[in-house]
Coordinates of C-alpha atoms and ligand atoms in Angstrom, one line a residue:
M1 CA -3.1 5.9 -72.4
D2 CA -3.6 3.4 -69.6
F3 CA -2.2 -0.1 -70.5
T4 CA -3.1 -1.8 -67.3
M5 CA -5.1 -4.9 -67.8
P6 CA -8.4 -4.9 -66.0
A7 CA -8.5 -7.0 -62.8
R8 CA -11.2 -9.2 -63.9
A9 CA -9.0 -10.0 -67.1
E10 CA -6.3 -11.1 -64.7
D11 CA -8.5 -12.9 -62.8
F12 CA -9.8 -14.7 -65.8
R13 CA -6.3 -15.4 -66.9
A14 CA -5.4 -17.3 -63.6
E15 CA -8.7 -19.2 -64.2
V16 CA -7.8 -20.3 -67.7
Q17 CA -4.1 -21.2 -66.6
Q18 CA -5.6 -23.4 -63.9
F19 CA -7.9 -24.9 -66.5
L20 CA -5.1 -25.8 -68.9
A21 CA -3.0 -27.1 -66.0
E22 CA -5.8 -29.5 -65.4
H23 CA -6.9 -30.4 -69.0
L24 CA -4.2 -29.8 -71.4
T25 CA -1.7 -32.7 -71.6
G26 CA 1.7 -33.2 -73.4
E27 CA 0.0 -36.1 -75.4
M28 CA -2.6 -33.6 -76.8
I29 CA 0.3 -31.3 -77.9
A30 CA 2.3 -34.3 -79.4
A31 CA -0.8 -35.5 -81.2
T32 CA -0.8 -32.4 -83.4
R33 CA 2.3 -34.0 -85.1
D34 CA -0.3 -35.5 -87.5
G35 CA -1.1 -32.1 -88.7
T36 CA -4.6 -31.7 -87.1
I37 CA -4.6 -28.9 -84.6
H38 CA -7.6 -30.0 -82.6
S39 CA -8.2 -32.3 -79.6
P40 CA -11.5 -33.6 -79.1
A41 CA -11.2 -33.8 -75.3
L42 CA -9.9 -30.5 -75.0
H43 CA -12.5 -28.8 -77.3
R44 CA -15.3 -30.7 -75.2
A45 CA -13.7 -29.4 -71.9
I46 CA -13.6 -26.0 -73.3
A47 CA -17.1 -26.2 -74.3
D48 CA -18.1 -27.8 -70.8
R49 CA -16.6 -24.8 -69.2
G50 CA -18.9 -22.7 -71.1
W51 CA -16.3 -20.8 -72.9
L52 CA -17.3 -21.8 -76.3
S53 CA -21.1 -20.7 -76.0
G54 CA -19.6 -17.8 -74.0
A55 CA -17.6 -16.4 -76.9
V56 CA -20.7 -16.2 -79.0
P57 CA -22.2 -12.6 -78.9
A58 CA -24.9 -12.0 -76.3
E59 CA -27.2 -10.3 -79.0
L60 CA -27.3 -13.6 -80.8
G61 CA -28.2 -15.7 -77.7
G62 CA -24.5 -16.7 -76.7
G63 CA -22.8 -16.0 -73.4
G64 CA -21.4 -12.5 -74.7
M65 CA -18.1 -12.9 -73.2
D66 CA -16.2 -9.7 -72.6
P67 CA -13.9 -9.5 -75.9
V68 CA -11.1 -8.6 -73.6
E69 CA -11.5 -11.9 -71.7
L70 CA -11.9 -13.6 -75.0
C71 CA -8.4 -12.2 -76.0
V72 CA -7.1 -13.5 -72.7
L73 CA -8.4 -17.1 -73.5
L74 CA -7.0 -17.2 -77.0
E75 CA -3.6 -15.8 -75.7
E76 CA -3.3 -18.3 -73.0
L77 CA -4.5 -21.2 -75.4
Q78 CA -1.7 -20.1 -77.8
L79 CA 1.1 -19.5 -75.3
H80 CA 0.5 -23.1 -73.8
Q81 CA 0.5 -24.5 -77.5
A82 CA -3.1 -25.8 -76.9
P83 CA -4.5 -27.6 -80.1
A84 CA -7.6 -25.4 -80.3
D85 CA -8.2 -24.4 -83.9
A86 CA -11.9 -25.8 -83.9
L87 CA -12.8 -23.3 -81.1
G88 CA -12.5 -20.0 -83.3
V89 CA -14.3 -21.8 -86.3
A90 CA -17.2 -23.1 -84.0
V91 CA -17.6 -19.6 -82.7
V92 CA -17.6 -18.1 -86.2
A93 CA -20.0 -20.9 -87.5
V94 CA -22.4 -20.6 -84.5
S95 CA -22.5 -16.6 -84.9
M96 CA -23.3 -16.9 -88.7
I97 CA -26.1 -19.7 -88.0
L98 CA -27.8 -17.6 -85.0
E99 CA -27.5 -14.4 -87.2
H100 CA -28.7 -15.7 -90.6
G101 CA -30.1 -19.4 -90.0
R102 CA -33.8 -20.4 -89.8
D103 CA -35.3 -22.9 -87.3
H104 CA -33.6 -26.2 -88.5
L105 CA -30.1 -24.8 -88.4
R106 CA -30.6 -22.7 -85.3
G107 CA -32.5 -25.5 -83.4
T108 CA -30.4 -28.6 -84.5
V109 CA -26.9 -27.5 -85.6
A110 CA -26.2 -24.5 -83.5
P111 CA -26.8 -25.9 -79.9
R112 CA -24.7 -28.9 -80.7
L113 CA -21.8 -26.9 -82.2
M114 CA -22.1 -24.6 -79.0
S115 CA -21.9 -27.9 -76.7
G116 CA -18.9 -29.2 -78.4
E117 CA -20.5 -32.3 -79.7
V118 CA -20.1 -31.4 -83.3
L119 CA -17.6 -29.5 -85.3
A120 CA -17.7 -27.1 -88.2
C121 CA -15.2 -26.1 -91.0
L122 CA -15.4 -23.3 -93.3
G123 CA -15.6 -23.8 -97.1
Y124 CA -14.9 -20.5 -98.6
S125 CA -11.9 -20.8 -100.7
E126 CA -11.5 -22.7 -103.9
P127 CA -8.6 -23.7 -106.2
E128 CA -9.2 -20.2 -108.3
S129 CA -10.4 -18.1 -105.5
G130 CA -9.1 -17.4 -102.1
S131 CA -8.5 -13.5 -101.5
D132 CA -11.1 -12.7 -104.0
V133 CA -13.5 -15.1 -102.1
A134 CA -16.6 -13.7 -103.8
A135 CA -15.4 -15.4 -107.3
A136 CA -16.6 -18.7 -105.8
R137 CA -17.5 -21.0 -108.6
T138 CA -19.0 -24.1 -106.7
R139 CA -22.5 -24.2 -108.2
A140 CA -25.9 -24.8 -106.2
V141 CA -28.9 -25.3 -108.6
R142 CA -32.3 -25.4 -107.3
D143 CA -34.4 -28.5 -108.0
G144 CA -37.9 -28.0 -106.5
D145 CA -37.4 -28.2 -102.6
R146 CA -33.9 -29.4 -103.0
W147 CA -30.5 -28.1 -104.0
V148 CA -27.9 -30.0 -106.0
I149 CA -24.3 -28.7 -105.5
N150 CA -21.3 -29.4 -107.6
G151 CA -17.8 -28.1 -107.4
S152 CA -14.4 -28.0 -105.3
K153 CA -13.1 -26.2 -102.3
M154 CA -9.6 -25.8 -101.5
W155 CA -8.1 -25.5 -97.8
T156 CA -11.2 -26.8 -96.1
T157 CA -9.2 -27.1 -92.8
L158 CA -10.6 -29.6 -90.1
A159 CA -13.1 -31.2 -92.9
H160 CA -11.8 -34.6 -92.2
V161 CA -12.7 -34.2 -88.5
A162 CA -15.8 -31.9 -88.7
D163 CA -19.4 -32.7 -89.0
Y164 CA -20.4 -29.8 -91.2
V165 CA -19.0 -27.4 -93.6
L166 CA -20.3 -23.7 -94.2
L167 CA -20.1 -23.8 -97.7
L168 CA -20.1 -20.7 -100.1
T169 CA -21.9 -21.4 -103.3
R170 CA -22.8 -19.6 -106.6
T171 CA -26.5 -19.6 -107.2
D172 CA -26.7 -17.1 -110.1
P173 CA -23.8 -16.8 -112.3
E174 CA -25.3 -14.0 -114.4
V175 CA -25.2 -11.2 -112.0
P176 CA -22.2 -9.4 -110.6
K177 CA -20.0 -11.8 -108.5
H178 CA -21.2 -10.5 -105.0
R179 CA -24.8 -10.9 -105.6
G180 CA -25.1 -14.4 -106.9
L181 CA -23.9 -16.2 -103.8
T182 CA -25.7 -18.4 -101.4
F183 CA -24.5 -20.1 -98.1
F184 CA -25.3 -23.7 -96.9
V185 CA -24.6 -25.7 -94.0
V186 CA -23.6 -29.0 -95.3
P187 CA -23.5 -32.3 -93.2
L188 CA -20.0 -33.7 -94.3
D189 CA -21.7 -37.3 -94.4
T190 CA -23.8 -36.4 -97.1
A191 CA -23.5 -38.6 -100.4
G192 CA -21.2 -37.1 -103.1
I193 CA -18.8 -35.4 -100.8
E194 CA -15.1 -36.4 -101.0
I195 CA -12.4 -35.2 -98.7
Q196 CA -8.7 -35.4 -99.8
A197 CA -5.9 -34.4 -97.5
V198 CA -3.6 -31.5 -98.3
E199 CA -0.3 -31.3 -96.4
T200 CA 1.3 -28.0 -95.9
M201 CA 5.1 -27.3 -95.5
G202 CA 4.4 -26.2 -91.8
N203 CA 3.1 -29.9 -91.1
E204 CA -0.5 -28.5 -90.7
R205 CA -3.1 -30.7 -92.4
S206 CA -5.8 -29.0 -94.6
N207 CA -8.1 -30.5 -97.3
A208 CA -9.3 -30.4 -100.7
T209 CA -13.2 -31.1 -100.8
F210 CA -15.2 -32.2 -103.6
Y211 CA -18.8 -31.9 -104.2
D212 CA -20.4 -34.1 -106.9
D213 CA -24.2 -33.8 -107.2
V214 CA -24.6 -33.5 -103.5
V215 CA -28.4 -33.2 -102.8
L216 CA -29.5 -31.0 -99.9
G217 CA -33.0 -29.9 -98.6
D218 CA -33.8 -26.2 -98.6
E219 CA -33.6 -26.2 -94.6
W220 CA -29.8 -26.3 -94.8
R221 CA -29.6 -23.1 -96.7
L222 CA -28.1 -20.1 -94.4
G223 CA -29.5 -16.8 -95.3
E224 CA -31.4 -15.8 -98.3
V225 CA -31.0 -16.9 -101.9
N226 CA -28.3 -15.1 -103.6
D227 CA -27.6 -13.1 -100.5
G228 CA -24.5 -15.2 -99.4
W229 CA -22.4 -11.9 -99.5
T230 CA -24.3 -10.6 -96.4
V231 CA -23.5 -13.9 -94.5
M232 CA -20.1 -13.7 -95.7
K233 CA -19.5 -10.3 -94.0
T234 CA -20.9 -11.7 -90.8
A235 CA -18.3 -14.4 -91.0
L236 CA -15.5 -11.9 -91.5
K237 CA -16.9 -9.7 -88.7
Y238 CA -16.7 -12.5 -86.2
E239 CA -13.7 -14.0 -87.6
R240 CA -11.9 -10.7 -86.9
G241 CA -13.6 -10.4 -83.6
I242 CA -12.0 -13.7 -82.6
A243 CA -8.5 -12.2 -83.5
G244 CA -7.0 -15.6 -83.0
G245 CA -3.4 -16.5 -83.9
Q246 CA -2.0 -13.2 -82.7
F247 CA 0.4 -14.5 -80.2
P248 CA 2.5 -17.2 -81.9
S249 CA 5.9 -15.9 -81.2
P250 CA 6.5 -16.4 -77.5
P251 CA 7.3 -20.2 -77.5
V252 CA 9.8 -19.5 -80.3
I253 CA 11.5 -16.8 -78.3
E254 CA 11.6 -19.1 -75.2
A255 CA 13.3 -21.8 -77.2
A256 CA 15.7 -19.3 -78.8
V257 CA 16.8 -18.0 -75.3
D258 CA 17.3 -21.7 -74.2
W259 CA 19.4 -22.5 -77.1
A260 CA 21.4 -19.2 -76.8
R261 CA 22.2 -20.1 -73.1
R262 CA 23.1 -23.8 -73.7
A263 CA 24.9 -23.8 -77.0
R264 CA 28.5 -23.4 -77.3
R265 CA 30.4 -22.0 -80.1
A266 CA 33.8 -23.2 -81.5
D267 CA 35.8 -20.8 -79.1
G268 CA 33.6 -22.1 -76.1
S269 CA 31.6 -18.7 -75.9
R270 CA 27.9 -18.8 -75.5
P271 CA 25.5 -17.1 -78.1
I272 CA 23.7 -15.5 -75.3
D273 CA 26.8 -13.3 -74.4
D274 CA 26.9 -11.9 -78.1
D275 CA 25.4 -8.6 -78.3
E276 CA 23.9 -9.4 -81.8
V277 CA 22.0 -12.3 -80.4
R278 CA 20.8 -10.6 -77.5
N279 CA 19.7 -7.7 -79.6
K280 CA 17.6 -10.1 -81.8
L281 CA 16.0 -11.7 -78.8
V282 CA 15.0 -8.3 -77.1
R283 CA 13.8 -7.0 -80.3
A284 CA 11.6 -10.0 -80.7
M285 CA 10.3 -9.6 -77.1
I286 CA 9.5 -6.0 -77.8
D287 CA 7.4 -7.0 -81.0
V288 CA 5.5 -9.5 -78.9
E289 CA 4.5 -6.5 -76.5
V290 CA 3.5 -4.6 -79.7
C291 CA 1.3 -7.5 -80.7
R292 CA -0.3 -7.7 -77.4
S293 CA -1.0 -4.0 -77.5
F294 CA -2.5 -4.3 -80.9
A295 CA -4.7 -7.3 -79.9
Y296 CA -5.9 -5.8 -76.6
H297 CA -6.5 -2.5 -78.1
T298 CA -8.8 -4.2 -80.6
A299 CA -10.5 -6.3 -78.1
A300 CA -11.1 -3.1 -75.8
L301 CA -12.8 -1.4 -78.8
A302 CA -15.0 -4.4 -79.3
S303 CA -15.6 -4.3 -75.6
E304 CA -16.8 -0.7 -75.8
G305 CA -19.2 -1.8 -78.6
T306 CA -17.2 -0.2 -81.2
M307 CA -17.1 -2.4 -84.4
F308 CA -13.4 -2.6 -85.3
G309 CA -12.3 -3.2 -88.8
V310 CA -9.0 -2.0 -89.7
E311 CA -7.5 -2.7 -86.2
G312 CA -8.1 -6.4 -86.8
S313 CA -6.0 -6.2 -89.9
M314 CA -3.2 -4.4 -88.2
T315 CA -3.1 -6.9 -85.4
K316 CA -3.1 -10.0 -87.9
L317 CA -0.5 -8.2 -90.1
F318 CA 1.9 -7.3 -87.5
A319 CA 1.6 -10.7 -85.5
S320 CA 2.2 -12.8 -88.6
E321 CA 4.8 -10.7 -90.1
S322 CA 6.8 -10.5 -86.9
Y323 CA 6.4 -14.1 -86.3
K324 CA 8.0 -14.9 -89.5
K325 CA 10.8 -12.5 -88.9
H326 CA 11.6 -14.0 -85.6
C327 CA 11.7 -17.5 -86.9
A328 CA 14.1 -16.6 -89.6
W329 CA 16.3 -14.6 -87.1
F330 CA 16.6 -17.6 -84.8
L331 CA 17.1 -20.1 -87.5
D332 CA 20.0 -18.0 -88.8
M333 CA 21.4 -17.6 -85.4
M334 CA 21.5 -21.5 -84.9
G335 CA 23.5 -22.0 -88.2
A336 CA 23.5 -25.6 -89.3
E337 CA 21.9 -26.8 -86.0
G338 CA 18.8 -24.8 -86.9
L339 CA 18.2 -27.3 -89.6
L340 CA 17.7 -30.3 -87.4
T341 CA 14.0 -31.3 -87.4
H342 CA 12.1 -33.2 -84.7
D343 CA 13.1 -36.5 -86.4
D344 CA 16.7 -35.6 -86.0
P345 CA 18.9 -36.8 -82.9
G346 CA 20.3 -33.8 -81.2
A347 CA 17.7 -31.3 -82.4
H348 CA 17.3 -28.8 -79.8
M349 CA 13.9 -28.8 -78.2
D350 CA 12.9 -31.4 -80.7
G351 CA 13.4 -28.9 -83.5
L352 CA 10.7 -26.5 -82.3
I353 CA 12.2 -23.6 -83.9
E354 CA 12.6 -25.2 -87.4
E355 CA 9.1 -26.4 -87.2
H356 CA 7.7 -22.9 -86.5
F357 CA 10.0 -21.6 -89.4
R358 CA 8.2 -23.7 -91.7
H359 CA 4.9 -22.9 -90.0
A360 CA 5.0 -19.1 -89.9
P361 CA 4.6 -18.2 -93.6
V362 CA 1.1 -20.1 -93.4
T363 CA -0.2 -17.5 -90.8
A364 CA 0.5 -14.7 -93.5
I365 CA -1.8 -16.4 -95.6
Y366 CA -4.9 -17.9 -94.1
G367 CA -7.4 -15.6 -92.6
G368 CA -6.5 -12.9 -95.0
T369 CA -3.1 -12.7 -96.6
S370 CA -0.5 -9.8 -95.5
E371 CA -1.0 -8.2 -98.8
I372 CA -4.7 -8.0 -98.3
N373 CA -4.4 -6.8 -94.8
R374 CA -1.9 -4.0 -96.1
N375 CA -4.6 -3.1 -98.7
L376 CA -7.1 -2.9 -95.9
V377 CA -5.0 -0.8 -93.7
A378 CA -3.8 1.5 -96.7
E379 CA -7.5 2.1 -97.7
G380 CA -9.2 2.1 -94.1
W381 CA -6.6 3.9 -92.1
L382 CA -4.5 6.1 -94.6
G383 CA -7.4 6.8 -96.9
L384 CA -5.5 5.6 -100.0
P385 CA -7.5 4.7 -103.1
R386 CA -9.1 1.3 -103.3
S387 CA -6.8 -1.4 -105.1
R388 CA -9.4 -4.0 -106.5
S389 CA -13.1 -4.1 -107.3
Ligands
FAD401 C1 -3.0 -23.8 -94.0 C2 -4.2 -23.0 -94.7 C3 -5.5 -23.2 -94.1 C4 -6.5 -22.5 -94.6 N1 -7.9 -22.8 -94.1 C5 -8.9 -22.2 -94.8 C6 -10.2 -22.7 -94.5 O1 -10.5 -23.5 -93.5 N2 -11.4 -22.3 -95.1 C7 -11.2 -21.6 -96.2 O2 -12.1 -21.1 -96.8 N3 -9.9 -21.1 -96.7 C8 -8.8 -21.5 -95.9 N4 -7.6 -21.1 -96.3 C9 -7.5 -20.4 -97.5 C10 -6.8 -19.0 -97.3 O3 -7.9 -18.1 -96.8 C11 -6.4 -18.4 -98.7 O4 -5.4 -19.2 -99.2 C12 -6.0 -17.0 -98.7 O5 -7.2 -16.3 -98.5 C13 -5.3 -16.6 -99.9 O6 -6.0 -17.1 -101.1 P1 -5.2 -18.0 -102.3 O7 -4.5 -19.0 -101.6 O8 -6.3 -18.2 -103.3 O9 -4.2 -16.9 -102.9 P2 -4.5 -15.6 -104.0 O10 -5.9 -14.9 -103.5 O11 -4.6 -16.2 -105.3 O12 -3.4 -14.7 -103.8 C14 -2.1 -15.1 -104.3 C15 -1.1 -14.0 -104.0 O13 -1.6 -12.7 -104.5 C16 -1.7 -11.9 -103.4 N5 -2.8 -11.0 -103.8 C17 -4.1 -11.4 -104.1 N6 -5.2 -10.5 -104.4 C18 -4.4 -9.2 -104.0 C19 -4.6 -7.8 -104.2 N7 -5.7 -7.4 -104.3 N8 -3.7 -7.0 -103.7 C20 -2.3 -7.4 -103.6 N9 -2.0 -8.8 -103.5 C21 -2.9 -9.8 -103.8 C22 -2.0 -12.5 -102.0 O14 -1.6 -11.8 -101.0 C23 -1.0 -13.8 -102.4 O15 0.2 -13.4 -102.1 C24 -6.5 -21.7 -95.8 C25 -5.2 -21.4 -96.4 C26 -4.0 -22.1 -95.7 C27 -2.7 -22.1 -96.5

């Protein structure tokens, strides 16, 4: 197997690095302390560069960026800790709208999302349904040309800064759960919508969103009535294609190496000279290379036109589980010092490792939990029996 990156991907990497040197500031990264992993200025700059519309598949009218280059873009954004969560969401939302939307959504919402002028968020999960997303209960009832929506969504990340939510609703409670769903693109300034902050232990802000007699015209419907599961499958397909969040460990490893070089133990020795510490650091670096192989293998499959499935699950599973493991190793290595957070004087690198330690578990939950991804690998790769209906 040839592991060499194509020359065009490395040229593109240099272009992204140059772009980040010009556009990403320390203030943008520091601003994410409020829990919102989004910078309006950076998002617009990425869109202006053509990388947002570029990431939308060509067959839908987007730029059709090579998936390997898209993977490079996502890797560099993550390595530089760029607050760019809205990018992946926008690409998924535009792809859903262009594939299933009618004139109103295709003509008004999609172009503004692609230009970075407006933001979208994803309203699938509810207080009682996350992994089993098809069990959504938020009701949409037809009233002539209009729809009336009532219910609540949980974990509507970015809703407090977004303009639209792609909302999964139940339109027929009498049929099997996958058949009675309908999607809507809902402007978040519509009367009857309330957004409440949900803070996570990893400092990331998400939201609970409430829909109380929200009235919408039929032009906001995305896809056919009761065919929301087809739209959902499109969303999952593009979400896996984006394959973001696969490179979380390198900044933590860098911080751990820095700590191991600088810290002094009671006997005056440096942790970096301890074989056990070096062993953990090297193992973590090897894991990062495995993550990269998974991610670029998946991207290469997409580049060749193969619609991957289980490979996306393997990539996400390995990346989030190894990230959790690395953070736990390094926090243990640091002993009591590892407990200092960014507010504490003397915290190493402003408490970066401790903060990642709290953030890491979340990555094994959103976008499909590790258990669900293990099920998908077991069924899709090992041919084991299905674990749920
Ligand atoms: C920070 C954050 C941001 C998020 N952002 C969004 C967002 O923007 N939009 C959105 O719609 N959702 C979002 N989510 C929701 C996320 O997708 C769900 O939390 C996730 O799918 C799990 O659903 P749940 O929380 O309801 O847990 P559950 O589905 O109730 O799962 C509970 C536990 O049971 C396990 N489990 C469930 N089913 C099975 C099974 N069949 N086999 C084995 N184990 C199983 C799970 O792995 C988990 O450990 C976000 C979540 C978080 C934490």
